[in-house]
Amino acid sequence: MIKNRYKLHVSSIIIIGLLLSLAVGYIIYSMEEKAIKNSFENIVDNKMKSFYREILVNLETLYTLSILFNDNKTPSKEEFAKEAKKIIKRHNAIQALEWIPKVENKNRKEFEKEFFFTKQLPNKSMQRVEEKEFYFPVYYVEPYKNNEKALGFDLSSNPSRNQTIQAALKTKSPQITQAIELVQYNNKKGFLAFLPIFDKKEEIRGFVLGVFVIEDIFEKSVLNDDFSKDTSFKIFDHNSSKKEPIFTYNLENKNYKHIKYKKDLPQMWSRQWNFEAIPNVNYIIQNRSIAFELSLIVGVLLTIIVSYKINRDHNQKLESIQQLKNKDDILYIQSRYATIGETLSNIEHQWRSPLSKLSSNVIAIQSELEFKGIPTKQKLLNFLDNMQNTLNYMGNLVDEFKNFHIQDKSKESFLFSNTLDVALKLLEHDFIKLKVEVIRNKKDNMQLFGYQNEFSQVLINILSNSRDAFIGRKISNPIIQIQTYTKESKNYIKIRDNAGGIEEEHIENIFEQFYSTKDSSGIGLHLSKMIISEHMDGNIEVENCKFSLLSKRHKGTTFIIELPIVNLV
């Protein structure tokens, strides 16, 4: 009986209690952080959806304006301006609406009656564009004020705009440019949207173009409550080679960098934008409760109140656990001692013959001395050699069994056949006495990995159960068949006997601790299952079987061991 061996001091209990309080507080803090994060992400999701819807609403205006071009018609400048003014009045994010016809070079003069087709030079000045196959000039623009210079500007002369035009011509679908600085609108970031207009042959004859300001769309859809004041936003363009954001808001705030939410907007006219939001410290403070502080206070109080009781109960539990542990250790030692008993029995049996041989040599020497006098040197050396060989054999036999009982220090790869040889050697005396016929694979190179002596114990336990069944049931021609094979990247070992099998009511519990169908501890097969499953990452099963062998039908028990294949590097 172990009494108070691991008794804890009250101060130790208090320290543990404080650590537990901190752990609980951290868990509460983490859960609250997760809740804040989830709430933040939900709000951002709604903001993002609102932003996306607002973009779609603005883009939809281009379809409204495109009605003027139905049936292959082209509206007059006045008709275009009238409808465009109505749209711009309702949507403040639209900075301009334009008609961009596709003009062949042969028709250029017809379109250059009021203005020339121009391009912008690196110094920002405008110059008449050179001749080429097609032009995409700004032909109508609303509002006209502040956009006078845009009239006649050939969008295909600008590389980035031409890239978008070519994409629209190729895919015959609406396109959006990458973000650009709108010089005439205080360098705000915006984008151009090209809506193709088709002729009766489904060829593009031009584009209805919209100039949109990202900031205005963002303000209308996102900045409509206090949440936005406590959040920093960034918008990125996945299609752009530039890594910097196309729009930012509130970056000067002191951000809470432990929470960062990124999400892609649905694709808009072949453009993919990404939304990023980070809350600032003020948002976190406003949404965090005092649960963390309360948990610490409550934890400290509870620790002080129950420290004495925990200490007393802990000692009682330690005593009970130690009793159980000692019991398990005793049972394991008993199992090992039983095997040692088997070993000593075999050594005793196998020493009988060499001991008789030694005795014969001693008697022979005595006879020589008594009846013939001192034997010759050669004859004496022969006697001594015979005795030495016999002693070496006996010593090797002891070493062989001693190595089996040495505790393995580390896992290693080993041959199944070598381990089986050791197990059969240990039970050789009983098997010879019972005339047990062991049938095994002739060539067996199965490689296993684990503690070899532990695995030997498993084989001994299984073979010993067969031996005991042979004895108990008085089987006249006992047989044990051992097969090995590989299937579906697994090694399988099948050991079966003809001892009549296990009763069905017992077979399901055969691996349970302390369960036995005979007068024994019931720990052998339990230990075997523990070794195979926990130490060798395998599985062991048992089943009753009927099989034909040596022209006879047999009934018995089959143990199937499943182990992983060893990959030797």
Coordinates of C-alpha atoms in Angstrom, one line a residue:
M1 CA 0.0 0.0 0.0
I2 CA 1.5 3.3 -1.1
K3 CA 0.5 6.2 1.2
N4 CA 0.9 9.9 0.4
R5 CA 3.9 9.2 -1.9
Y6 CA 3.0 12.0 -4.3
K7 CA 1.2 14.4 -1.8
L8 CA 1.1 17.9 -3.3
H9 CA 1.8 21.0 -1.2
V10 CA -1.1 23.5 -1.1
S11 CA 1.1 26.1 -2.8
S12 CA 1.5 23.7 -5.8
I13 CA -2.2 23.4 -6.0
I14 CA -2.6 27.1 -6.1
I15 CA 0.0 27.4 -8.9
I16 CA -1.8 24.8 -10.9
G17 CA -5.1 26.5 -10.3
L18 CA -3.7 29.8 -11.5
L19 CA -2.3 28.1 -14.6
L20 CA -5.6 26.5 -15.2
S21 CA -7.3 29.9 -14.7
L22 CA -5.0 31.4 -17.3
A23 CA -5.7 28.5 -19.6
V24 CA -9.4 28.9 -19.3
G25 CA -9.1 32.7 -19.7
Y26 CA -7.0 32.2 -22.8
I27 CA -9.7 29.8 -24.2
I28 CA -12.4 32.3 -23.5
Y29 CA -10.2 35.0 -25.0
S30 CA -9.6 32.9 -28.1
M31 CA -13.3 32.0 -28.4
E32 CA -14.3 35.7 -28.1
E33 CA -11.6 36.6 -30.6
K34 CA -13.0 34.0 -33.0
A35 CA -16.6 35.3 -32.5
I36 CA -15.4 38.9 -33.2
K37 CA -13.5 37.7 -36.3
N38 CA -16.6 35.8 -37.5
S39 CA -18.9 38.8 -36.9
F40 CA -16.3 41.1 -38.6
E41 CA -16.1 38.8 -41.6
N42 CA -19.9 38.6 -41.9
I43 CA -20.2 42.4 -41.9
V44 CA -17.4 42.7 -44.4
D45 CA -19.2 40.0 -46.6
N46 CA -22.3 42.2 -46.6
K47 CA -20.3 45.3 -47.4
M48 CA -18.6 43.5 -50.2
K49 CA -21.9 42.2 -51.6
S50 CA -23.3 45.8 -51.4
F51 CA -20.2 47.1 -53.2
Y52 CA -20.5 44.4 -55.9
R53 CA -24.2 45.1 -56.4
E54 CA -23.4 48.8 -56.8
I55 CA -20.9 48.1 -59.4
L56 CA -23.4 46.0 -61.3
V57 CA -26.0 48.7 -61.1
N58 CA -23.6 51.2 -62.6
L59 CA -22.5 48.8 -65.3
E60 CA -26.2 48.1 -66.1
T61 CA -26.6 51.7 -67.2
L62 CA -24.4 50.9 -70.2
Y63 CA -27.0 48.4 -71.3
T64 CA -29.7 51.0 -70.9
L65 CA -27.7 53.4 -73.1
S66 CA -27.0 50.7 -75.6
I67 CA -30.7 50.5 -76.4
L68 CA -30.2 53.6 -78.6
F69 CA -28.0 51.5 -80.9
N70 CA -30.6 48.7 -81.4
D71 CA -31.5 47.6 -84.9
N72 CA -28.1 48.8 -86.3
K73 CA -29.0 52.4 -85.6
T74 CA -26.7 55.1 -84.4
P75 CA -28.3 57.9 -82.4
S76 CA -27.5 61.6 -82.9
K77 CA -25.2 63.4 -80.6
E78 CA -28.2 65.1 -79.0
E79 CA -30.1 61.9 -78.5
F80 CA -27.1 60.3 -76.9
A81 CA -26.5 63.3 -74.6
K82 CA -30.1 63.4 -73.5
E83 CA -30.2 59.8 -72.4
A84 CA -26.7 60.0 -70.9
K85 CA -27.6 63.0 -68.8
K86 CA -30.5 61.1 -67.2
I87 CA -28.3 58.2 -66.3
I88 CA -25.5 60.4 -64.9
K89 CA -28.0 62.3 -62.8
R90 CA -29.1 59.1 -61.1
H91 CA -25.6 57.6 -60.6
N92 CA -22.9 60.0 -59.2
A93 CA -20.1 57.4 -59.7
I94 CA -20.4 57.7 -63.5
Q95 CA -18.0 60.5 -64.6
A96 CA -18.6 60.1 -68.3
L97 CA -20.5 58.1 -70.9
E98 CA -19.1 57.8 -74.4
W99 CA -19.7 56.3 -77.8
I100 CA -16.6 54.7 -79.3
P101 CA -17.3 53.6 -83.0
K102 CA -15.0 51.2 -84.8
V103 CA -13.8 53.2 -87.8
E104 CA -12.0 51.8 -90.8
N105 CA -9.3 53.9 -92.3
K106 CA -11.3 54.4 -95.6
N107 CA -14.1 56.0 -93.5
R108 CA -11.8 58.2 -91.4
K109 CA -12.5 61.5 -93.3
E110 CA -16.2 61.0 -92.8
F111 CA -15.7 61.0 -89.0
E112 CA -13.1 63.8 -88.9
K113 CA -15.5 66.6 -90.0
E114 CA -15.6 68.3 -86.6
F115 CA -12.4 67.0 -84.9
F116 CA -9.3 64.9 -85.7
F117 CA -8.4 61.5 -84.5
T118 CA -5.7 62.0 -81.9
K119 CA -3.3 60.2 -79.6
Q120 CA -1.5 61.3 -76.4
L121 CA 2.3 61.8 -76.5
P122 CA 4.5 61.0 -73.5
N123 CA 4.6 64.8 -72.6
K124 CA 0.7 64.7 -72.3
S125 CA 0.2 66.7 -75.5
M126 CA -2.2 65.6 -78.2
Q127 CA -1.2 64.7 -81.7
R128 CA -3.1 63.6 -84.8
V129 CA -2.9 59.8 -85.0
E130 CA -1.1 58.2 -88.0
E131 CA -3.0 56.1 -90.5
K132 CA -3.8 52.5 -89.6
E133 CA -6.5 49.8 -90.4
F134 CA -8.9 50.6 -87.6
Y135 CA -9.6 53.5 -85.1
F136 CA -11.6 53.6 -81.9
P137 CA -12.2 57.4 -81.4
V138 CA -14.3 59.0 -78.7
Y139 CA -17.2 60.2 -80.9
Y140 CA -19.8 61.2 -78.3
V141 CA -19.1 62.2 -74.7
E142 CA -21.3 63.3 -71.9
P143 CA -20.8 65.6 -70.0
Y144 CA -19.1 67.6 -72.7
K145 CA -17.7 70.1 -70.2
N146 CA -14.1 69.3 -69.1
N147 CA -14.1 66.4 -71.7
E148 CA -13.6 68.5 -74.8
K149 CA -10.1 67.2 -75.3
A150 CA -11.4 63.6 -75.2
L151 CA -13.3 64.0 -78.5
G152 CA -11.5 62.2 -81.3
F153 CA -9.0 60.5 -78.9
D154 CA -8.2 57.1 -80.4
L155 CA -8.5 54.7 -77.5
S156 CA -6.6 52.0 -79.4
S157 CA -3.5 54.3 -79.4
N158 CA -3.2 53.8 -75.7
P159 CA -1.6 50.4 -74.9
S160 CA -3.7 49.5 -71.8
R161 CA -7.0 50.6 -73.4
N162 CA -6.1 48.9 -76.6
Q163 CA -5.5 45.7 -74.7
T164 CA -9.0 45.8 -73.3
I165 CA -10.4 46.6 -76.8
Q166 CA -8.6 43.7 -78.3
A167 CA -9.9 41.4 -75.5
A168 CA -13.5 42.6 -76.3
L169 CA -13.0 42.0 -80.0
K170 CA -11.6 38.6 -79.5
T171 CA -14.2 37.4 -76.9
K172 CA -17.1 39.6 -78.1
S173 CA -17.9 40.2 -74.5
P174 CA -17.9 43.3 -72.2
Q175 CA -14.5 44.2 -70.7
I176 CA -13.2 46.4 -67.9
T177 CA -9.8 48.1 -67.9
Q178 CA -7.4 47.9 -65.0
A179 CA -7.6 50.8 -62.6
I180 CA -6.5 54.2 -63.9
E181 CA -6.0 57.7 -62.5
L182 CA -8.6 60.1 -63.7
V183 CA -6.6 63.3 -64.2
Q184 CA -9.7 65.4 -64.8
Y185 CA -11.2 64.2 -61.5
N186 CA -8.4 65.0 -59.0
N187 CA -6.4 61.9 -59.8
K188 CA -9.1 59.6 -58.3
K189 CA -8.9 55.9 -59.2
G190 CA -11.4 54.7 -61.7
F191 CA -11.9 52.3 -64.5
L192 CA -13.4 52.2 -68.0
A193 CA -16.1 49.7 -69.0
F194 CA -16.5 48.7 -72.6
L195 CA -19.9 47.3 -73.7
P196 CA -19.7 46.0 -77.3
I197 CA -22.4 47.0 -79.8
F198 CA -23.0 44.5 -82.6
D199 CA -24.3 44.9 -86.1
K200 CA -26.7 42.5 -87.8
K201 CA -23.8 40.2 -88.7
E202 CA -22.9 40.0 -85.0
E203 CA -19.7 41.9 -85.6
I204 CA -18.6 44.6 -83.2
R205 CA -19.3 48.1 -84.6
G206 CA -18.3 50.0 -81.5
F207 CA -18.5 50.4 -77.8
V208 CA -20.7 52.2 -75.3
L209 CA -18.1 53.2 -72.7
G210 CA -18.5 54.3 -69.1
V211 CA -15.9 56.1 -66.9
F212 CA -16.5 55.1 -63.3
V213 CA -14.9 56.4 -60.0
I214 CA -14.2 53.6 -57.5
E215 CA -14.3 55.9 -54.5
D216 CA -17.8 57.1 -55.3
I217 CA -19.1 53.5 -55.7
F218 CA -17.3 52.6 -52.4
E219 CA -18.7 55.6 -50.5
K220 CA -22.3 54.9 -51.6
S221 CA -22.3 51.1 -50.9
V222 CA -19.9 50.7 -47.9
L223 CA -19.5 54.0 -46.0
N224 CA -23.1 54.1 -44.6
D225 CA -22.5 53.2 -40.9
D226 CA -20.0 53.5 -38.0
F227 CA -18.5 50.1 -38.9
S228 CA -16.6 51.5 -41.8
K229 CA -15.0 54.2 -39.6
D230 CA -13.2 51.5 -37.6
T231 CA -12.1 49.4 -40.5
S232 CA -9.3 49.7 -43.1
F233 CA -10.1 48.6 -46.6
K234 CA -8.0 47.7 -49.6
I235 CA -9.2 46.6 -53.1
F236 CA -6.8 44.6 -55.4
D237 CA -7.0 43.7 -59.0
H238 CA -6.0 40.1 -59.7
N239 CA -5.7 40.7 -63.4
S240 CA -3.2 43.5 -63.0
S241 CA 0.5 42.9 -62.9
K242 CA 0.8 45.6 -60.3
K243 CA 0.7 44.4 -56.7
E244 CA -0.4 47.6 -55.0
P245 CA -4.1 48.1 -54.2
I246 CA -6.3 50.0 -56.7
F247 CA -8.2 51.6 -53.8
T248 CA -7.6 52.1 -50.1
Y249 CA -9.6 53.6 -47.2
N250 CA -8.7 54.4 -43.6
L251 CA -5.1 53.1 -43.8
E252 CA -4.0 55.7 -41.2
N253 CA -5.9 53.9 -38.5
K254 CA -4.1 51.8 -35.9
N255 CA -5.0 48.4 -37.2
Y256 CA -5.5 45.2 -35.2
K257 CA -3.2 43.0 -37.3
H258 CA -4.3 39.7 -35.8
I259 CA -7.5 39.8 -37.9
K260 CA -7.2 40.3 -41.7
Y261 CA -10.0 39.2 -44.0
K262 CA -9.5 38.7 -47.7
K263 CA -12.2 37.5 -50.2
D264 CA -12.6 37.6 -53.9
L265 CA -15.4 39.5 -55.5
P266 CA -17.4 37.6 -58.2
Q267 CA -16.0 38.2 -61.6
M268 CA -17.1 41.4 -63.3
W269 CA -16.9 41.6 -67.1
S270 CA -13.8 39.3 -67.1
R271 CA -12.2 41.4 -64.2
Q272 CA -11.4 39.8 -60.8
W273 CA -11.1 42.1 -57.8
N274 CA -10.2 41.1 -54.2
F275 CA -11.5 42.7 -51.1
E276 CA -9.3 43.1 -47.9
A277 CA -10.5 44.4 -44.6
I278 CA -8.7 44.9 -41.3
P279 CA -10.4 46.2 -38.1
N280 CA -8.7 48.8 -36.0
V281 CA -8.0 48.6 -32.3
N282 CA -11.0 50.6 -31.4
Y283 CA -13.3 48.1 -33.1
I284 CA -11.8 45.3 -31.1
I285 CA -12.1 47.2 -27.8
Q286 CA -15.8 48.0 -28.4
N287 CA -16.6 44.4 -29.2
R288 CA -14.6 42.6 -26.5
S289 CA -16.3 41.8 -23.1
I290 CA -14.7 41.4 -19.7
A291 CA -15.2 37.7 -19.7
F292 CA -11.4 37.1 -19.7
E293 CA -10.8 39.2 -16.6
L294 CA -13.8 37.6 -14.8
S295 CA -12.5 34.1 -15.6
L296 CA -9.2 34.9 -14.0
I297 CA -10.8 36.3 -10.8
V298 CA -13.2 33.4 -10.5
G299 CA -10.4 30.9 -11.2
V300 CA -8.2 32.3 -8.4
L301 CA -11.1 32.3 -5.9
L302 CA -12.0 28.7 -6.8
T303 CA -8.4 27.6 -6.5
I304 CA -8.1 29.1 -3.0
I305 CA -11.4 27.5 -1.9
V306 CA -10.8 24.0 -3.1
S307 CA -7.1 23.7 -2.7
Y308 CA -7.3 21.6 0.4
K309 CA -9.9 19.2 -1.0
I310 CA -8.0 18.8 -4.3
N311 CA -4.9 17.9 -2.3
R312 CA -6.7 15.3 -0.3
D313 CA -8.5 13.8 -3.2
H314 CA -5.4 13.8 -5.3
N315 CA -3.6 11.7 -2.7
Q316 CA -6.4 9.2 -2.7
K317 CA -6.5 8.9 -6.5
L318 CA -2.7 8.5 -6.6
E319 CA -3.0 5.6 -4.2
S320 CA -5.7 3.9 -6.3
I321 CA -3.7 4.5 -9.5
Q322 CA -0.6 3.1 -8.0
Q323 CA -2.4 0.0 -6.9
L324 CA -3.7 -0.6 -10.4
K325 CA -0.3 0.1 -11.9
N326 CA 1.3 -2.4 -9.6
K327 CA -1.3 -5.0 -10.5
D328 CA -0.6 -4.5 -14.2
D329 CA 3.2 -4.7 -13.6
I330 CA 2.8 -7.9 -11.6
L331 CA 0.7 -9.5 -14.3
Y332 CA 3.2 -8.6 -17.0
I333 CA 6.0 -9.9 -14.9
Q334 CA 4.0 -13.1 -14.3
S335 CA 3.7 -13.5 -18.1
R336 CA 7.4 -13.0 -18.5
Y337 CA 8.2 -15.5 -15.7
A338 CA 5.9 -18.0 -17.3
T339 CA 8.0 -17.7 -20.5
I340 CA 11.2 -18.0 -18.4
G341 CA 9.7 -21.2 -16.9
E342 CA 9.3 -22.5 -20.4
T343 CA 12.9 -21.6 -21.2
L344 CA 14.3 -23.4 -18.1
S345 CA 12.2 -26.4 -18.9
N346 CA 13.7 -26.5 -22.4
I347 CA 17.2 -25.9 -21.2
E348 CA 16.8 -28.8 -18.7
H349 CA 15.5 -31.1 -21.4
Q350 CA 18.2 -30.2 -24.0
W351 CA 21.0 -30.4 -21.4
R352 CA 20.2 -34.0 -20.5
S353 CA 21.9 -35.5 -23.6
P354 CA 25.1 -33.4 -23.4
L355 CA 25.3 -34.0 -19.6
S356 CA 25.1 -37.7 -20.3
K357 CA 27.9 -37.3 -22.9
L358 CA 30.1 -35.4 -20.3
S359 CA 29.4 -38.1 -17.8
S360 CA 30.4 -40.8 -20.3
N361 CA 33.7 -39.0 -21.0
V362 CA 34.5 -38.7 -17.3
I363 CA 33.7 -42.4 -16.7
A364 CA 35.9 -43.3 -19.7
I365 CA 38.8 -41.4 -18.3
Q366 CA 38.3 -43.0 -14.9
S367 CA 38.3 -46.5 -16.5
E368 CA 41.5 -45.7 -18.4
L369 CA 43.2 -44.6 -15.2
E370 CA 42.0 -47.6 -13.2
F371 CA 42.6 -50.4 -15.7
K372 CA 45.1 -49.2 -18.2
G373 CA 47.1 -46.5 -16.4
I374 CA 47.6 -42.9 -17.5
P375 CA 46.1 -42.5 -21.0
T376 CA 48.3 -41.1 -23.8
K377 CA 48.4 -37.4 -24.4
Q378 CA 46.5 -37.7 -27.7
K379 CA 43.8 -39.8 -26.1
L380 CA 43.5 -37.4 -23.2
L381 CA 43.3 -34.4 -25.6
N382 CA 40.5 -36.2 -27.5
F383 CA 38.5 -36.7 -24.3
L384 CA 39.0 -33.0 -23.4
D385 CA 38.0 -31.8 -26.9
N386 CA 34.8 -33.8 -26.7
M387 CA 34.0 -32.4 -23.3
Q388 CA 34.9 -28.8 -24.5
N389 CA 32.6 -29.1 -27.5
T390 CA 29.8 -30.4 -25.3
L391 CA 30.3 -27.5 -22.8
N392 CA 30.3 -25.0 -25.8
Y393 CA 27.0 -26.5 -27.0
M394 CA 25.5 -26.1 -23.6
G395 CA 26.8 -22.5 -23.2
N396 CA 25.4 -21.5 -26.7
L397 CA 22.1 -22.9 -25.7
V398 CA 21.9 -20.7 -22.6
D399 CA 23.0 -17.6 -24.6
E400 CA 20.3 -18.3 -27.2
F401 CA 17.6 -18.3 -24.6
K402 CA 19.2 -15.5 -22.6
N403 CA 19.1 -13.2 -25.7
F404 CA 15.3 -13.8 -26.0
H405 CA 14.7 -12.4 -22.5
I406 CA 16.9 -9.3 -22.9
Q407 CA 14.6 -6.2 -23.1
D408 CA 14.8 -4.6 -26.6
K409 CA 16.1 -1.0 -26.4
S410 CA 14.9 0.2 -29.8
K411 CA 12.8 -0.8 -32.7
E412 CA 14.6 -2.5 -35.6
S413 CA 13.9 -4.6 -38.7
F414 CA 14.1 -8.3 -38.4
L415 CA 13.1 -11.5 -40.3
F416 CA 9.9 -13.3 -39.2
S417 CA 11.5 -16.7 -39.9
N418 CA 14.3 -16.0 -37.4
T419 CA 11.9 -14.9 -34.7
L420 CA 9.7 -18.0 -35.3
D421 CA 12.7 -20.2 -35.0
V422 CA 13.3 -18.8 -31.5
A423 CA 9.7 -19.3 -30.4
L424 CA 9.6 -22.9 -31.7
K425 CA 13.0 -23.6 -30.0
L426 CA 11.5 -22.4 -26.7
L427 CA 8.5 -24.8 -27.1
E428 CA 10.5 -27.6 -28.7
H429 CA 10.4 -29.9 -25.7
D430 CA 6.6 -29.8 -25.4
F431 CA 6.0 -30.0 -29.2
I432 CA 8.3 -33.1 -29.4
K433 CA 6.5 -34.7 -26.5
L434 CA 3.1 -34.1 -28.0
K435 CA 4.3 -35.0 -31.5
V436 CA 3.1 -31.6 -32.9
E437 CA 3.7 -31.3 -36.6
V438 CA 4.6 -27.7 -37.6
I439 CA 4.1 -26.8 -41.2
R440 CA 5.6 -23.5 -42.4
N441 CA 6.7 -21.7 -45.6
K442 CA 9.9 -23.2 -47.0
K443 CA 11.2 -19.8 -48.1
D444 CA 10.2 -16.9 -46.0
N445 CA 12.0 -13.6 -46.3
M446 CA 9.2 -11.5 -44.7
Q447 CA 10.8 -8.4 -43.0
L448 CA 9.1 -6.9 -39.9
F449 CA 9.8 -3.8 -37.9
G450 CA 9.5 -3.4 -34.1
Y451 CA 10.8 -5.0 -30.9
Q452 CA 11.8 -8.5 -31.9
N453 CA 11.7 -10.1 -28.4
E454 CA 8.2 -8.6 -27.9
F455 CA 7.1 -10.1 -31.2
S456 CA 8.6 -13.4 -30.1
Q457 CA 6.4 -13.2 -27.0
V458 CA 3.3 -12.8 -29.2
L459 CA 4.2 -16.0 -31.2
I460 CA 4.9 -17.9 -28.0
N461 CA 1.6 -16.8 -26.5
I462 CA -0.3 -18.0 -29.6
L463 CA 1.7 -21.3 -29.9
S464 CA 1.3 -21.9 -26.2
N465 CA -2.5 -21.6 -26.5
S466 CA -2.4 -24.2 -29.3
R467 CA -0.2 -26.5 -27.1
D468 CA -2.6 -26.2 -24.1
A469 CA -5.6 -26.9 -26.3
F470 CA -3.8 -30.0 -27.7
I471 CA -3.2 -31.2 -24.2
G472 CA -6.7 -30.3 -22.8
R473 CA -8.5 -32.0 -25.7
K474 CA -6.1 -34.9 -26.1
I475 CA -5.6 -34.2 -29.9
S476 CA -4.0 -37.4 -31.4
N477 CA -2.3 -35.8 -34.4
P478 CA -1.8 -32.2 -33.5
I479 CA -0.9 -29.8 -36.4
I480 CA 0.1 -26.1 -36.5
Q481 CA 0.3 -24.5 -39.9
I482 CA 2.1 -21.1 -40.2
Q483 CA 1.7 -19.1 -43.4
T484 CA 3.0 -15.7 -44.5
Y485 CA 1.9 -13.6 -47.4
T486 CA 1.6 -10.0 -48.7
K487 CA -1.7 -8.5 -49.8
E488 CA -2.7 -4.8 -50.5
S489 CA 0.6 -3.4 -49.1
K490 CA 0.3 -5.3 -45.9
N491 CA 2.2 -8.3 -44.4
Y492 CA 0.0 -11.1 -43.1
I493 CA 0.9 -14.0 -40.7
K494 CA -1.7 -16.8 -40.4
I495 CA -1.2 -19.3 -37.6
R496 CA -3.8 -22.1 -37.3
D497 CA -4.2 -25.4 -35.4
N498 CA -6.5 -28.4 -35.4
A499 CA -7.3 -28.2 -31.7
G500 CA -11.1 -27.9 -32.2
G501 CA -11.5 -24.1 -32.0
I502 CA -12.8 -21.7 -29.4
E503 CA -16.3 -21.7 -28.1
E504 CA -18.4 -19.0 -29.8
E505 CA -19.4 -17.3 -26.5
H506 CA -15.7 -16.8 -25.7
I507 CA -14.1 -15.8 -29.0
E508 CA -15.2 -12.2 -29.0
N509 CA -13.6 -11.6 -25.6
I510 CA -10.5 -13.6 -26.1
F511 CA -8.2 -10.4 -26.2
E512 CA -9.7 -8.7 -23.2
Q513 CA -7.5 -8.3 -20.1
F514 CA -7.9 -11.0 -17.4
Y515 CA -10.3 -13.0 -19.7
S516 CA -9.4 -16.7 -20.0
T517 CA -11.1 -20.0 -20.9
K518 CA -8.7 -21.9 -18.8
D519 CA -7.0 -21.7 -15.5
S520 CA -4.6 -18.8 -16.2
S521 CA -4.2 -15.1 -15.7
G522 CA -5.8 -14.2 -19.1
I523 CA -3.1 -11.6 -19.8
G524 CA -1.1 -13.4 -22.6
L525 CA -3.4 -12.6 -25.6
H526 CA -4.2 -9.2 -24.2
L527 CA -0.5 -8.4 -24.1
S528 CA -0.2 -9.8 -27.6
K529 CA -2.9 -7.5 -29.0
M530 CA -1.3 -4.5 -27.2
I531 CA 2.2 -5.3 -28.7
I532 CA 0.8 -5.8 -32.2
S533 CA -1.5 -2.7 -32.3
E534 CA 0.4 -0.2 -30.1
H535 CA 4.1 -1.1 -30.7
M536 CA 4.0 -2.4 -34.3
D537 CA 1.0 -0.4 -35.8
G538 CA -0.7 -3.6 -36.8
N539 CA -3.8 -5.7 -36.0
I540 CA -4.5 -9.2 -34.7
E541 CA -7.7 -11.2 -35.1
V542 CA -8.9 -14.7 -34.2
E543 CA -11.5 -16.9 -35.8
N544 CA -12.6 -20.5 -35.8
C545 CA -11.9 -22.4 -39.0
K546 CA -12.3 -25.6 -40.9
F547 CA -9.6 -26.7 -43.4
S548 CA -8.1 -29.6 -45.3
L549 CA -4.5 -30.6 -44.8
L550 CA -2.6 -33.8 -45.4
S551 CA -5.7 -35.4 -47.0
K552 CA -7.8 -34.8 -43.8
R553 CA -10.4 -32.3 -42.7
H554 CA -9.5 -30.3 -39.6
K555 CA -11.3 -27.9 -37.2
G556 CA -9.4 -25.4 -35.1
T557 CA -8.5 -21.8 -34.5
T558 CA -6.8 -19.2 -36.8
F559 CA -4.9 -16.2 -35.6
I560 CA -4.3 -13.6 -38.3
I561 CA -1.7 -10.9 -37.7
E562 CA -1.7 -7.9 -40.1
L563 CA 1.5 -5.7 -40.1
P564 CA 2.7 -2.8 -42.3
I565 CA 5.4 -3.6 -44.9
V566 CA 8.9 -2.5 -44.0
N567 CA 10.5 -0.1 -46.5
L568 CA 14.2 -0.5 -46.1
V569 CA 16.2 2.5 -47.3

